Short mmCIF file of C-alpha atoms in Angstrom, two decimals:
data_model
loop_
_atom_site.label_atom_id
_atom_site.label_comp_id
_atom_site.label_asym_id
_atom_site.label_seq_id
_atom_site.Cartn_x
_atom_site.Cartn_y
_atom_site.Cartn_z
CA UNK A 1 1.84 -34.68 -8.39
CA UNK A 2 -1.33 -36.85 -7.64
CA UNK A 3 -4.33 -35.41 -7.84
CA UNK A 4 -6.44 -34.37 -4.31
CA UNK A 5 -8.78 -37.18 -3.45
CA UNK A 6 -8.19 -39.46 -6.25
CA UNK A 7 -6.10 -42.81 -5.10
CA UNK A 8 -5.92 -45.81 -7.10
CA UNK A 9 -8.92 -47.36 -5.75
CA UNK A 10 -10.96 -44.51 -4.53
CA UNK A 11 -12.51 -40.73 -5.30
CA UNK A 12 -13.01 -38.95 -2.09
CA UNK A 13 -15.56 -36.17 -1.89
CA UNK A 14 -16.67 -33.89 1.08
CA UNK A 15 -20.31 -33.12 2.26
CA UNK A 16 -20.73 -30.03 4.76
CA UNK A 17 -25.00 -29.88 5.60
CA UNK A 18 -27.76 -29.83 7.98
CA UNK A 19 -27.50 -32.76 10.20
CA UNK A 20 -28.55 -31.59 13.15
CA UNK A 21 -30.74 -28.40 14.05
CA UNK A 22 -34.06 -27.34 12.18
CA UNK A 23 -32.98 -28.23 8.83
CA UNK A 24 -31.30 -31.33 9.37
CA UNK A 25 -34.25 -33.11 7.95
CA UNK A 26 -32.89 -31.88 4.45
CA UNK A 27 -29.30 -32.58 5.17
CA UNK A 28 -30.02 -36.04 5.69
CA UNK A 29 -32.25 -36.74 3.21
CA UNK A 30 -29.44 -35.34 0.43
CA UNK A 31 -26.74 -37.40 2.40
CA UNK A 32 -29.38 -40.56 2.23
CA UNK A 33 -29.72 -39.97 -1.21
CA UNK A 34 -26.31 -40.00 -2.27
CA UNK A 35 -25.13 -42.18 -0.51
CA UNK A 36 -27.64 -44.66 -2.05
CA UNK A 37 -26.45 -43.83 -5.30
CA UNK A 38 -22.34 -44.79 -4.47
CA UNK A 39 -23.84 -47.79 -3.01
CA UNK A 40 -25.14 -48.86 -6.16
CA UNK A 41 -22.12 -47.57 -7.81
CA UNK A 42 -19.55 -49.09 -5.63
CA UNK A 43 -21.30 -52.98 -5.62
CA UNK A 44 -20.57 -52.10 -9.16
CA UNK A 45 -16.71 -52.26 -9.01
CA UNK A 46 -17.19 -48.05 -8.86
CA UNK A 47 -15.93 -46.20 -12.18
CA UNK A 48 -13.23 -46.84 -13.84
CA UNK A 49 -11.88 -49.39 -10.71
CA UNK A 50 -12.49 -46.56 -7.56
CA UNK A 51 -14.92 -46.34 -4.79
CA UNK A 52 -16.42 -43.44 -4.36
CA UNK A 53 -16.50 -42.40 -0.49
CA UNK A 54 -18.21 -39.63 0.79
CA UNK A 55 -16.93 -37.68 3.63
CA UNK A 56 -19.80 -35.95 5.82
CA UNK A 57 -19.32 -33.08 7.59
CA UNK A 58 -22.42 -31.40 10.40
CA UNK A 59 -22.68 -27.46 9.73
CA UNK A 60 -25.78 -27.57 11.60
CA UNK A 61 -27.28 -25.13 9.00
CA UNK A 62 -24.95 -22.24 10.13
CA UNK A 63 -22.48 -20.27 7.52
CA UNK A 64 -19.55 -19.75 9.73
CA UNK A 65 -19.82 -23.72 10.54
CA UNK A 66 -19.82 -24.68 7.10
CA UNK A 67 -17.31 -22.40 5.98
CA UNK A 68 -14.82 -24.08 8.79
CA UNK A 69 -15.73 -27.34 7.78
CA UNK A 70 -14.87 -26.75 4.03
CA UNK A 71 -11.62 -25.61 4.72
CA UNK A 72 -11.13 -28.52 6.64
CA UNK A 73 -11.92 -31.16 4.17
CA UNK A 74 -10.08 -29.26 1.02
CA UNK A 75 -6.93 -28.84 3.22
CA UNK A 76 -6.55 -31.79 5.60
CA UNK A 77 -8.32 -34.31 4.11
CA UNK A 78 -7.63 -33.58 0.61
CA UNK A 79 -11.10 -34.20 -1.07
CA UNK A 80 -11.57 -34.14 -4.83
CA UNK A 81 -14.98 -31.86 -5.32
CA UNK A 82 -17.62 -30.86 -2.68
CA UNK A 83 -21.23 -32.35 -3.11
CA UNK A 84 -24.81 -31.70 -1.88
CA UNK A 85 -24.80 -28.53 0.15
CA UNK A 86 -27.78 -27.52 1.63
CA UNK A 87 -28.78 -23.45 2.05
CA UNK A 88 -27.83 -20.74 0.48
CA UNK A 89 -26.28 -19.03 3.66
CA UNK A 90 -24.55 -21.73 3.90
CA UNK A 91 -23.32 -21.91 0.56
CA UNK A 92 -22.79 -18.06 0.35
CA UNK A 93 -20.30 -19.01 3.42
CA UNK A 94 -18.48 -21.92 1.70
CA UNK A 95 -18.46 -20.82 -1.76
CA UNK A 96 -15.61 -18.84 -1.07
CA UNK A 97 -13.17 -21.27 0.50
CA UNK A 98 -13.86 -23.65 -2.55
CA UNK A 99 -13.25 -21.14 -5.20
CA UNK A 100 -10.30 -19.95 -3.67
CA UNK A 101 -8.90 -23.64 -3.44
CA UNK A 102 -10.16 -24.33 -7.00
CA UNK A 103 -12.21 -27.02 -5.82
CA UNK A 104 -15.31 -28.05 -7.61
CA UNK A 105 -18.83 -26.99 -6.09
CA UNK A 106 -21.36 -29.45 -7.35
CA UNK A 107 -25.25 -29.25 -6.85
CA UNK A 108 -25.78 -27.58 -3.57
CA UNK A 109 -29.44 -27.99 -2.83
CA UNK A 110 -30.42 -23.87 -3.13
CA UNK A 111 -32.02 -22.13 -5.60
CA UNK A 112 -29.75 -19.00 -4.95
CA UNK A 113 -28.78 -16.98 -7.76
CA UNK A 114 -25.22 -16.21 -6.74
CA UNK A 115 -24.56 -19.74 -7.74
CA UNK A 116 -25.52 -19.38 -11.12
CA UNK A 117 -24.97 -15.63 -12.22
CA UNK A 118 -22.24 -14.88 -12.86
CA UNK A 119 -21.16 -17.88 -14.50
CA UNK A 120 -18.31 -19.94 -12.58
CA UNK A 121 -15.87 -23.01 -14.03
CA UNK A 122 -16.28 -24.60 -10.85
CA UNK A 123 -19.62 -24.35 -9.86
CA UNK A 124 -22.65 -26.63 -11.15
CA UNK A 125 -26.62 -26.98 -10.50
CA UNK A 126 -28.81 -30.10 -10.64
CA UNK A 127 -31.99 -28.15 -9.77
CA UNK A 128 -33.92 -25.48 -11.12
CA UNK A 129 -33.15 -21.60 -9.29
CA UNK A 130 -35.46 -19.92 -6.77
CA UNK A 131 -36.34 -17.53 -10.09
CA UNK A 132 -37.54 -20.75 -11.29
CA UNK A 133 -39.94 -21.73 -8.64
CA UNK A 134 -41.30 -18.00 -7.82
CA UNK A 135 -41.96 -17.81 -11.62
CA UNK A 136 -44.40 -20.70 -10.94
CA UNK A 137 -45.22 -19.76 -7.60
CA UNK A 138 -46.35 -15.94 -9.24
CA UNK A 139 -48.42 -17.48 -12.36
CA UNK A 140 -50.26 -20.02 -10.04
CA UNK A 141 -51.50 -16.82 -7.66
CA UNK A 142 -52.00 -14.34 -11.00
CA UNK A 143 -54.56 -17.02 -11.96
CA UNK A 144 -56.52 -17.02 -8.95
CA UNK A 145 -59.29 -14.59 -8.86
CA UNK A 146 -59.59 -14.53 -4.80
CA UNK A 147 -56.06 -13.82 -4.48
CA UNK A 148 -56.25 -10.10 -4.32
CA UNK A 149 -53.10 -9.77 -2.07
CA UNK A 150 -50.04 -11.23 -1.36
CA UNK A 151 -47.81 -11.21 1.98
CA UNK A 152 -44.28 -13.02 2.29
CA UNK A 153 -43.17 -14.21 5.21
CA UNK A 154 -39.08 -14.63 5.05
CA UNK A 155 -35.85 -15.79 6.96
CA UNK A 156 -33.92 -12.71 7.56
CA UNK A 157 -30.86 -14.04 5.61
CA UNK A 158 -29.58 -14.04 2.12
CA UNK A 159 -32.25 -17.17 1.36
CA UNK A 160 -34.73 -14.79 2.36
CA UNK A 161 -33.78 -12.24 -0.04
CA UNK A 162 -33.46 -14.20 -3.03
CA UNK A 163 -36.57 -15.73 -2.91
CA UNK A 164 -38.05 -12.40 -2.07
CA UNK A 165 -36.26 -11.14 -5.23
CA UNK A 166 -37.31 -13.66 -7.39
CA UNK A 167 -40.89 -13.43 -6.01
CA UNK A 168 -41.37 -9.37 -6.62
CA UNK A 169 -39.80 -9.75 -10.26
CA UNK A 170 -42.06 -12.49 -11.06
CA UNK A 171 -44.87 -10.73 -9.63
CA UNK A 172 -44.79 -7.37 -11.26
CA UNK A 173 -44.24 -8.75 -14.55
CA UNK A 174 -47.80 -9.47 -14.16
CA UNK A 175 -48.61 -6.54 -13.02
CA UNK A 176 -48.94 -7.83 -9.25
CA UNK A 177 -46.95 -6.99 -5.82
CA UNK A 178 -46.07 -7.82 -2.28
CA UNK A 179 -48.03 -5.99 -0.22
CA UNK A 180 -47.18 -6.96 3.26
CA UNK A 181 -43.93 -8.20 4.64
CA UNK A 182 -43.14 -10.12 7.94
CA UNK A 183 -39.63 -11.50 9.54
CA UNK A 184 -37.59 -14.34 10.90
CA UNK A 185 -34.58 -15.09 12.40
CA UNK A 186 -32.52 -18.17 10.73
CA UNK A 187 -32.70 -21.16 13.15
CA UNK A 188 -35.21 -20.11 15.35
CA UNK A 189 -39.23 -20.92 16.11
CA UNK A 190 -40.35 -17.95 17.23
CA UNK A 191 -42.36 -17.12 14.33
CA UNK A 192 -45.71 -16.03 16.52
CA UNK A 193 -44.87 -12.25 16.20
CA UNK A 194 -44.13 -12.09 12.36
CA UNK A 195 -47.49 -14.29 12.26
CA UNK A 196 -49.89 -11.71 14.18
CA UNK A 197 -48.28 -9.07 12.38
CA UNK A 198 -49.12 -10.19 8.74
CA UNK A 199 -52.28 -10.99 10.28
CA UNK A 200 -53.01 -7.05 10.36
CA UNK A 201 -52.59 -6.66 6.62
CA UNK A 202 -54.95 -9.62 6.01
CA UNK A 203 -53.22 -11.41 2.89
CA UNK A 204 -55.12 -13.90 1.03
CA UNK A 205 -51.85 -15.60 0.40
CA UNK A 206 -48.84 -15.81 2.26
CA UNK A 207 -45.33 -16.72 0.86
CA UNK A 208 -42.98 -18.47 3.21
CA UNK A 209 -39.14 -18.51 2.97
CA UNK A 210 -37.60 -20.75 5.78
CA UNK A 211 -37.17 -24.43 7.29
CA UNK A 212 -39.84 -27.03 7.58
CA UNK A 213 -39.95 -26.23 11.40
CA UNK A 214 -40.67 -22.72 11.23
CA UNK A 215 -43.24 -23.18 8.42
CA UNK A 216 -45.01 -25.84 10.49
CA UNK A 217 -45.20 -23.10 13.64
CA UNK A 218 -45.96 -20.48 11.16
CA UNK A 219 -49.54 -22.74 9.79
CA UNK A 220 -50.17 -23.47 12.98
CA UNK A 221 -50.32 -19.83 14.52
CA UNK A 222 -51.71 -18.77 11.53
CA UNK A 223 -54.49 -21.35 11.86
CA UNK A 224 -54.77 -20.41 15.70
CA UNK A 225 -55.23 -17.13 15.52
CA UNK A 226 -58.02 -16.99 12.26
CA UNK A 227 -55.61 -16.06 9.85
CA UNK A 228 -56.93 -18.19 6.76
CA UNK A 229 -54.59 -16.98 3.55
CA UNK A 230 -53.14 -19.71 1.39
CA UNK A 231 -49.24 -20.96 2.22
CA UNK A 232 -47.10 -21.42 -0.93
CA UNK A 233 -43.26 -21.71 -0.54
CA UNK A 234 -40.46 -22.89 -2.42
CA UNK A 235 -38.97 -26.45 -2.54
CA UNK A 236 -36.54 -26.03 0.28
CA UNK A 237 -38.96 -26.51 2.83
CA UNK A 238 -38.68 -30.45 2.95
CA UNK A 239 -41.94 -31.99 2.18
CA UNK A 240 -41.61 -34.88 3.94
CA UNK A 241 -40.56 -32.94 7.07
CA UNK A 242 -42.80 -30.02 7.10
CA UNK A 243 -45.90 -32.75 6.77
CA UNK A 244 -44.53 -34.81 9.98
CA UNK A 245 -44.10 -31.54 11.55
CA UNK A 246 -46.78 -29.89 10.87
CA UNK A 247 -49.54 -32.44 11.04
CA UNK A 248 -53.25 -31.52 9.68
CA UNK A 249 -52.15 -28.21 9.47
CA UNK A 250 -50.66 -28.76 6.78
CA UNK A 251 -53.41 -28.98 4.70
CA UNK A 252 -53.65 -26.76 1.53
CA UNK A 253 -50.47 -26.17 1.19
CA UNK A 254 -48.44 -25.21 -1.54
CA UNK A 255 -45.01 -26.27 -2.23
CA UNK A 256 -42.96 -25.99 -5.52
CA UNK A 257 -40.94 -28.51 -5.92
CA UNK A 258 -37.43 -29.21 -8.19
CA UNK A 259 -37.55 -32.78 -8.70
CA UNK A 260 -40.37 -35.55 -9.94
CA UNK A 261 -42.23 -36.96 -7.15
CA UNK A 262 -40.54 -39.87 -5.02
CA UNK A 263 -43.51 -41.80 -5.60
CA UNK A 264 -44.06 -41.49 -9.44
CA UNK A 265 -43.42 -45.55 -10.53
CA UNK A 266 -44.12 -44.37 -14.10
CA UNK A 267 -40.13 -43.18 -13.90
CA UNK A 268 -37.71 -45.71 -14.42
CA UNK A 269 -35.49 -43.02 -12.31
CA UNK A 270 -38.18 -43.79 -9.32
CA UNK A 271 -38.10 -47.61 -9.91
CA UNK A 272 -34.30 -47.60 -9.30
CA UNK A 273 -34.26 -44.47 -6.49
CA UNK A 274 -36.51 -47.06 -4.48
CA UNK A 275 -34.84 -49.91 -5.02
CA UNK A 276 -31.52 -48.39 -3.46
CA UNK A 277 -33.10 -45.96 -0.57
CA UNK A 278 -34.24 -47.27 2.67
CA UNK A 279 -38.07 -46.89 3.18
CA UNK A 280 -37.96 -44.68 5.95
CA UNK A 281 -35.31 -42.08 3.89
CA UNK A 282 -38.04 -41.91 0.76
CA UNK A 283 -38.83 -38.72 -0.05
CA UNK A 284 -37.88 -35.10 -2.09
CA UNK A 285 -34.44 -34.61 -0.72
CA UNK A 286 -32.99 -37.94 -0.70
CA UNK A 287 -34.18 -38.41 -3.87
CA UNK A 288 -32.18 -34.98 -5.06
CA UNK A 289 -29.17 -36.57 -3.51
CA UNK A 290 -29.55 -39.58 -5.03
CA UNK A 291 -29.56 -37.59 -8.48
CA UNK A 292 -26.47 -35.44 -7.64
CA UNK A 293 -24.60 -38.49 -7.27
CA UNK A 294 -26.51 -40.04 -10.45
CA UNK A 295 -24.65 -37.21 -12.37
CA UNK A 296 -21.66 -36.51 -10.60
CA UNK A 297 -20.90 -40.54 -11.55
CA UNK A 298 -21.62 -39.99 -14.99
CA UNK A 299 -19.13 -36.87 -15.54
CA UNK A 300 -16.77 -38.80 -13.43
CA UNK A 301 -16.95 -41.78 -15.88
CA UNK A 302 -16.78 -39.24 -18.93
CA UNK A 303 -13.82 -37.64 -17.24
CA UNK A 304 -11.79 -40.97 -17.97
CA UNK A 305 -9.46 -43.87 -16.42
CA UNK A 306 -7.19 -40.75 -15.05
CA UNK A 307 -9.47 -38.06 -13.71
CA UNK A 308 -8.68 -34.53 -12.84
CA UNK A 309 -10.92 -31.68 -11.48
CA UNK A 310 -9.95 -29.85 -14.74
CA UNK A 311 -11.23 -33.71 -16.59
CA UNK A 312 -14.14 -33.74 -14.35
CA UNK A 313 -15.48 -29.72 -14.94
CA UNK A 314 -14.97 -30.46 -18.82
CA UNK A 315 -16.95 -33.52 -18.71
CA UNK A 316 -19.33 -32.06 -16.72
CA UNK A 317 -20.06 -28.79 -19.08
CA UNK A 318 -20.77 -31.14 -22.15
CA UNK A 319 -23.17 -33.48 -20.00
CA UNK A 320 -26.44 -34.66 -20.97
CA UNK A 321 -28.30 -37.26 -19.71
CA UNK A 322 -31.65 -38.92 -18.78
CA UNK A 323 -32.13 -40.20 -15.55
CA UNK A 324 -34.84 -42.46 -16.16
CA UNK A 325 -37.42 -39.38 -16.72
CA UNK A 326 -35.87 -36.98 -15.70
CA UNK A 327 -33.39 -35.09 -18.27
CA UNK A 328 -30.81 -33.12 -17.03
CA UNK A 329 -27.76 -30.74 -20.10
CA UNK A 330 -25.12 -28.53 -19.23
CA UNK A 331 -23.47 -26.73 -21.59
CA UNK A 332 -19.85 -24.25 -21.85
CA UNK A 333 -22.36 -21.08 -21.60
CA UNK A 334 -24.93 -22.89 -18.76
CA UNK A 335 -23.82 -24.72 -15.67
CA UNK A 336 -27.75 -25.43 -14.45
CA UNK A 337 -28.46 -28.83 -15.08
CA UNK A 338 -32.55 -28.56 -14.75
CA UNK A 339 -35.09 -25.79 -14.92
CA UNK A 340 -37.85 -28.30 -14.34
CA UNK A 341 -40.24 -27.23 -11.75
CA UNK A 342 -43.36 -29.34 -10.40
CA UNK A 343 -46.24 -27.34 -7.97
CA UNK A 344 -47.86 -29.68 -5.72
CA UNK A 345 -50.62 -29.44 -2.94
CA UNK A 346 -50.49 -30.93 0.29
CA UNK A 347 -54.09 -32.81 0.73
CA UNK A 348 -54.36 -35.81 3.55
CA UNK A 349 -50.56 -35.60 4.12
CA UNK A 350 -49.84 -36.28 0.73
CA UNK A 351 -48.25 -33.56 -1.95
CA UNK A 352 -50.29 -34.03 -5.08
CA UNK A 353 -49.59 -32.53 -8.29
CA UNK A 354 -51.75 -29.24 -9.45
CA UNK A 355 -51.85 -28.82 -12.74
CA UNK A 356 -50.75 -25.24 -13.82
#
């Protein structure tokens, strides 16, 4: 019996993300990305004689969408692995339908935990966790003097929660807490009212779990109404997007982010990305697609002239590889590629680097 998505000329994988709604920013960008990459790949003759063709599906960043459209692709159009999620509601939603079909759930763009713990044959990360990022998130504000208190300001989902988790266990083991909390409802800009209300505990810093579009409202209430803390959140947010969005408010912001900056030309990885990506698709989330496809072509070429989804998750759990500066191992006992984590500032619509 031939295996699903695998023809004699081409590899099929499916796509489920953001492409419309507040977060679509991100879904495009990983969608931009990888696509790049099979560009590249496919000019090439693709591996071992196939194309690689990626089939994109809109979930519009909601769960019961993207679990729909992940049954769709493993059962009518027959794709080999699934690729460049974006959310962890949304990948809470699909993970499901792919385990069940025994189909291979590669680099979602979420830090969730759920994804990683407890470990699954199917199920691989490019990018570091959200316990990752609210590690550095936690030792930046511990070394602050005149950050005496600390508010978090959340989507009311599971994303919410694990960064909320990560954040309080990061926090108290250095002795520090959250000690205000505020609200808000997935998809939606009415952020005002969770806003005022943090305003009453008067945080000096505020971290925010949610979408570029919300976080741009958020800064700009905050800034409205006198409430002056410091905005750190993790690197879901879509730095590109929340800048446009948010405009000078912006400024001061902190963002962690999972991958090297787009605009580092020290990396042979960045030389290449920019080569392949169109200029107006440059930034943090394209270039993360562009890696997930980066890797899923090299275990795809390790997998051999005849691969299965068994060939591909061996050749995956053995991988290591450097992408031009940026290093990436799994291993039989770790499916998480990168634990690499980068805190940057936004100053003049630019995120710069701050050195920890």
């Amino acid at each position: 019996m031939a295996e699903p998505g695998i023809s004699a000329d081409q590899v099929l994988l499916g796509m489920v993300n953001a492409q419309s709604g507040p977060a679509s920013g991100l879904g495009a960008g990983v969608a931009a990305g990888a696509q790049a990459y099979f560009l590249r790949v496919n000019a090439a003759g693709g591996i071992h004689g196939r194309k690689i063709r990626l089939l994109l599906r809109d979930d519009g960043y909601e769960p019961a969408r993207t679990a729909a459209l992940t049954r769709e692709l493993i059962e009518q159009d027959q794709v080999f692995a699934l690729l460049g999620y974006v959310g962890t509601p949304t990948s809470r939603a699909a993970l499901p339908v792919a385990l069940d079909a025994e189909v291979p759930y590669l680099f979602p763009f979420t830090g969730a935990e759920f994804l990683r713990k407890p470990l699954r044959k199917t199920v691989f990360n490019v990018r570091a966790s959200y316990y990752d990022e609210t590690e550095a998130i936690a030792e930046h504000l511990s070394q602050d003097p005149q950050i005496a208190s600390i508010a978090i300001l959340m989507q009311d989902d599971s994303f919410g929660e694990t960064v909320k988790g990560g954040l309080a266990g990061a926090l108290y083991g250095r002795g520090r807490h959250i000690q205000a909390e505020a609200r808000i409802k997935r998809n939606s800009l009415e952020v005002a009212a969770a806003v005022q209300a943090l305003k009453a505990a008067q945080p000096d810093a505020i971290v925010f779990v949610g979408t570029y579009s919300q976080l741009a409202a958020a800064v700009k209430e905050a800034r409205r109404i006198g409430l002056n803390a410091r905005f750190l959140t993790v690197s879901f947010i879509g730095t590109e997007h929340f800048i446009s969005a948010a405009g000078a408010a912006a400024q001061g912001v902190y963002i962690t982010q999972v991958m090297p900056s787009p605009y580092n030309l020290s990396l042979p990885l960045i030389q290449q990305y920019l080569q392949d990506i169109p200029p107006a698709d440059i930034g943090y989330a394209s270039l993360e697609g562009y890696v997930d496809a980066w890797v899923f072509s090299e275990a795809l070429r390790k997998a051999g002239r005849e691969p299965s989804r068994e060939g591909l998750l061996n050749a995956l759990q053995t991988l290591r590889v450097d992408l031009g500066g940026f290093a990436l191992a799994f291993s039989p006992d770790s499916h998480q590629g990168s634990r690499a984590v980068f805190l940057t500032r936004i100053d003049n619509g630019q995120a710069l680097p701050v050195q920890q």
